Coordinates of C-alpha atoms in Angstrom, one line a residue:
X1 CA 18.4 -37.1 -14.8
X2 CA 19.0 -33.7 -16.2
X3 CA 19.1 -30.2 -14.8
X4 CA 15.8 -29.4 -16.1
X5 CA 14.4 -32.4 -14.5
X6 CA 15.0 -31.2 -11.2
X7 CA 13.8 -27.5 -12.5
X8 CA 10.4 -29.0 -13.2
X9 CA 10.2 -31.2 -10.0
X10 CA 10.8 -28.1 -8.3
X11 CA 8.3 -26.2 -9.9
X12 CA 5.5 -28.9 -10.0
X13 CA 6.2 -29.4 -6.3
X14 CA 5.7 -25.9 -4.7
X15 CA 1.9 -24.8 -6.4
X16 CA 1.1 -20.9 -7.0
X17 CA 0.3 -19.0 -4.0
X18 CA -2.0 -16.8 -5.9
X19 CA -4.1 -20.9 -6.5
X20 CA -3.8 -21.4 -3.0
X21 CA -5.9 -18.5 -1.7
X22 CA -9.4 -16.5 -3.1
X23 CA -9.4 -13.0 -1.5
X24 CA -13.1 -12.7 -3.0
X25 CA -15.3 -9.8 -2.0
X26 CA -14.0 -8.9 1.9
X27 CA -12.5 -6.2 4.1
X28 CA -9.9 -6.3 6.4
X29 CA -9.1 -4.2 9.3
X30 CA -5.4 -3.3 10.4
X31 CA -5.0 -1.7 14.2
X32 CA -1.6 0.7 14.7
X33 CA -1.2 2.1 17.9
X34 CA 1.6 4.1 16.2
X35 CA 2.8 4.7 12.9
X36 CA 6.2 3.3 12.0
X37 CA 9.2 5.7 12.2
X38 CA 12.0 3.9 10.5
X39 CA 12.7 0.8 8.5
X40 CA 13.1 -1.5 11.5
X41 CA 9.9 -0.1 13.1
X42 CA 8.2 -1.4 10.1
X43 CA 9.5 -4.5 9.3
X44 CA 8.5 -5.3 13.8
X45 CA 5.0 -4.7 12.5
X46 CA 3.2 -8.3 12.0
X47 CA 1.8 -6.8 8.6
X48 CA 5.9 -7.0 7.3
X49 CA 5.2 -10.8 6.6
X50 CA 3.9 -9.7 3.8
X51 CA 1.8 -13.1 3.6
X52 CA -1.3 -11.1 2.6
X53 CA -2.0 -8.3 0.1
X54 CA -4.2 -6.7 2.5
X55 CA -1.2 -6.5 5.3
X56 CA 1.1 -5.4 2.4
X57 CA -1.5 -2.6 1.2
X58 CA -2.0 -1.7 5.0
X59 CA 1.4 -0.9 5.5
X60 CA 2.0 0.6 2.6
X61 CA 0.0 3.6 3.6
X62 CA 1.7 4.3 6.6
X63 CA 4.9 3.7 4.3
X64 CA 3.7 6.7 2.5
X65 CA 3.0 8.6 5.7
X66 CA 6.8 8.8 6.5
X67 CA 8.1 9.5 3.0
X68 CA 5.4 12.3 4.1
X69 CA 7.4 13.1 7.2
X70 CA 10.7 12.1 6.5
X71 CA 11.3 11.2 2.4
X72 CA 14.3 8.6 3.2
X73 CA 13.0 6.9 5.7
X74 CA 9.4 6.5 3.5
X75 CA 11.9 5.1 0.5
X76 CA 13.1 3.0 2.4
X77 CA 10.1 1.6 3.8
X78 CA 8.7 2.1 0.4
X79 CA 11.5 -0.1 -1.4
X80 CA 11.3 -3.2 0.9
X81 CA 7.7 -3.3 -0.1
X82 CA 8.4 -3.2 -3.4
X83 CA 10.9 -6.6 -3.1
X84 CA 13.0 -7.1 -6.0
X85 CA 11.4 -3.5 -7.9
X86 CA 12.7 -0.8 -5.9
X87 CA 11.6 3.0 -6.8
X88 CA 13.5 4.4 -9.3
X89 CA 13.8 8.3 -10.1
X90 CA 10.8 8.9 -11.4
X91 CA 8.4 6.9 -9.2
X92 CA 10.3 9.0 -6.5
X93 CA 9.6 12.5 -8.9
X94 CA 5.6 10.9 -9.2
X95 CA 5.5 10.9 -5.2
X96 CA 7.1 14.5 -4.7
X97 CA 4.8 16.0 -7.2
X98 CA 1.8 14.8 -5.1
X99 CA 3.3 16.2 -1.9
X100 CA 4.2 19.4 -3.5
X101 CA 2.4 22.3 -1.9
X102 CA 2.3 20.8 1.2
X103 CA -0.3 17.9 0.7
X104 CA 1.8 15.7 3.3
X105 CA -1.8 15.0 4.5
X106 CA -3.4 12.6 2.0
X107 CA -2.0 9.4 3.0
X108 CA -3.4 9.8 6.9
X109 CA -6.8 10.7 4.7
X110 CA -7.4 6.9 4.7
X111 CA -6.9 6.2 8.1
X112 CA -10.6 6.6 10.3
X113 CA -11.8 9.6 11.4
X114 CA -9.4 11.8 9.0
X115 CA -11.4 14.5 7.2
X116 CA -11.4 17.8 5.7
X117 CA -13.2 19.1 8.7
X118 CA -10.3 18.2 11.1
X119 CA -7.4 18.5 9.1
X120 CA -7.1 15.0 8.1
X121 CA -6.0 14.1 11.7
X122 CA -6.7 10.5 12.3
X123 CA -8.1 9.5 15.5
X124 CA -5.7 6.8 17.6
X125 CA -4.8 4.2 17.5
X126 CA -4.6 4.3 13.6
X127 CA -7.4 1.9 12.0
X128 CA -7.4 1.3 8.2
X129 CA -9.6 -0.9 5.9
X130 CA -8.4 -2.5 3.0
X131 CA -11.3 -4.0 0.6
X132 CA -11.5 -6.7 -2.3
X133 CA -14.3 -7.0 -4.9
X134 CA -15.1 -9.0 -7.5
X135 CA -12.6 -7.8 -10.0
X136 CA -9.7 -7.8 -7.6
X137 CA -8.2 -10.7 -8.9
X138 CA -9.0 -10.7 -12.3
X139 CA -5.2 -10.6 -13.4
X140 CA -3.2 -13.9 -12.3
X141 CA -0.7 -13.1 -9.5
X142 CA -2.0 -9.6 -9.0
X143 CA -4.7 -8.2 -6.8
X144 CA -6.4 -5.0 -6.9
X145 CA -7.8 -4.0 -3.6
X146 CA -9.1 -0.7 -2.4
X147 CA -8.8 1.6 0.1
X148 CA -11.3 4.7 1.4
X149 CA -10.2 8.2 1.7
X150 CA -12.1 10.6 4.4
X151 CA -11.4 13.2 1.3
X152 CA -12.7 11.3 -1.5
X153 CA -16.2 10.1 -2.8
X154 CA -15.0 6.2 -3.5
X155 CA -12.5 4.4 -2.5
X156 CA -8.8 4.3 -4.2
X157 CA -6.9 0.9 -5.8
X158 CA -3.7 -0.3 -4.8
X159 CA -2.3 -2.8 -6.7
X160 CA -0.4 -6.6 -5.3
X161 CA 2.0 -8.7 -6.8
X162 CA 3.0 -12.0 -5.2
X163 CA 5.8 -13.2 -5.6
X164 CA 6.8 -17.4 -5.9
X165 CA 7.6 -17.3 -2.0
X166 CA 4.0 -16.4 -1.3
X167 CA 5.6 -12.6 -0.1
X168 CA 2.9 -10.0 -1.5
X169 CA 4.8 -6.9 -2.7
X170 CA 3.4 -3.4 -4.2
X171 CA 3.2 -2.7 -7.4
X172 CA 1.3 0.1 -8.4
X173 CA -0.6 2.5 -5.8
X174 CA -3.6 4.8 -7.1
X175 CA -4.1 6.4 -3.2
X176 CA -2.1 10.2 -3.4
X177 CA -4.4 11.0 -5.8
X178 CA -6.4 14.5 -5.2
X179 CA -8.8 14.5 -2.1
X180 CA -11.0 17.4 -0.9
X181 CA -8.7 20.1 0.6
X182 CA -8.4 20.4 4.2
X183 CA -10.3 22.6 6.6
X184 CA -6.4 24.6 7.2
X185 CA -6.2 25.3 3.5
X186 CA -10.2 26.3 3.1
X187 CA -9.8 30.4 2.3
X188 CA -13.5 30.2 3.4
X189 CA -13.9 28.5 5.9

């Protein structure tokens, strides 16, 4: 028996996790009573089993709330969710530029109850829905799912990869895109 023998035994025995589930066209709701502070806070959460893409997308967002609040900390929170593909300068120059001028308050836009009217100021305890459609998975291994904004007309992709161990990890995320400005920042209003 060669190497490759047991290479391909291996293989043949453990089948794709992406074969083993169909997300199809469904929403799933995540409950935080608070919003992770650190690392460790995060990976307490039950959504850092990463098992699911929606769990994974769910906590990205409060990921991006820290780097909002605290940039290390949301790096770090930001790189374990990107397993073996962590940020690199310019993903980390792509996030700043969307912050810059003080739009810390897109990311809470998608949890309930945050809109323009009230500053983007989520009600508690911190409910997000994360959404598939038909074209989620349309690319093997990946899943597109999507996620609504109080601040913008439809709802934003966030993009899944999983990996051989069944772990879902980011990959691309569509969500600090521009939203309607906030009541505070309304010269009109």
């Amino acid at each position: 028996m060669s190497i490759f023998d047991n290479l391909n035994n291996h293989t043949q025995s453990q089948p794709s996790p992406q074969a083993q589930q169909n997300y199809g066209t469904t929403s799933q709701t995540f409950i935080f009573n608070t919003l992770p502070e650190s690392l460790a806070e995060m990976q307490a959460l039950p959504q850092a089993s990463l098992d699911s893409p929606f769990k994974t997308a769910a906590i990205t967002v409060c990921a991006l709330c820290a780097y909002a609040t605290k940039k290390e900390i949301g790096i770090e929170m930001l790189n374990f969710l990107r397993g073996p593909r962590p940020l690199n300068g310019m993903d980390i120059s792509f996030i700043d530029d969307r912050f810059r001028g003080g739009k810390t308050y897109i990311p809470f836009s998608y949890f309930n109850g945050a809109v323009p009217e009230n500053n983007y100021t989520p009600v508690t305890p911190f409910t997000i829905t994360i959404s598939s459609n038909h074209t989620s998975e349309s690319e093997k291994g990946y899943i597109k799912l999507f996620i609504s904004s109080g601040g913008a007309d439809s709802p934003r992709p966030i993009k899944l990869r999983v990996k051989a161990d069944g772990k879902w990890c980011l990959w691309e995320q569509y969500l600090l895109t521009a939203i309607k400005e906030p009541k505070f920042s309304d010269p009109w209003s």
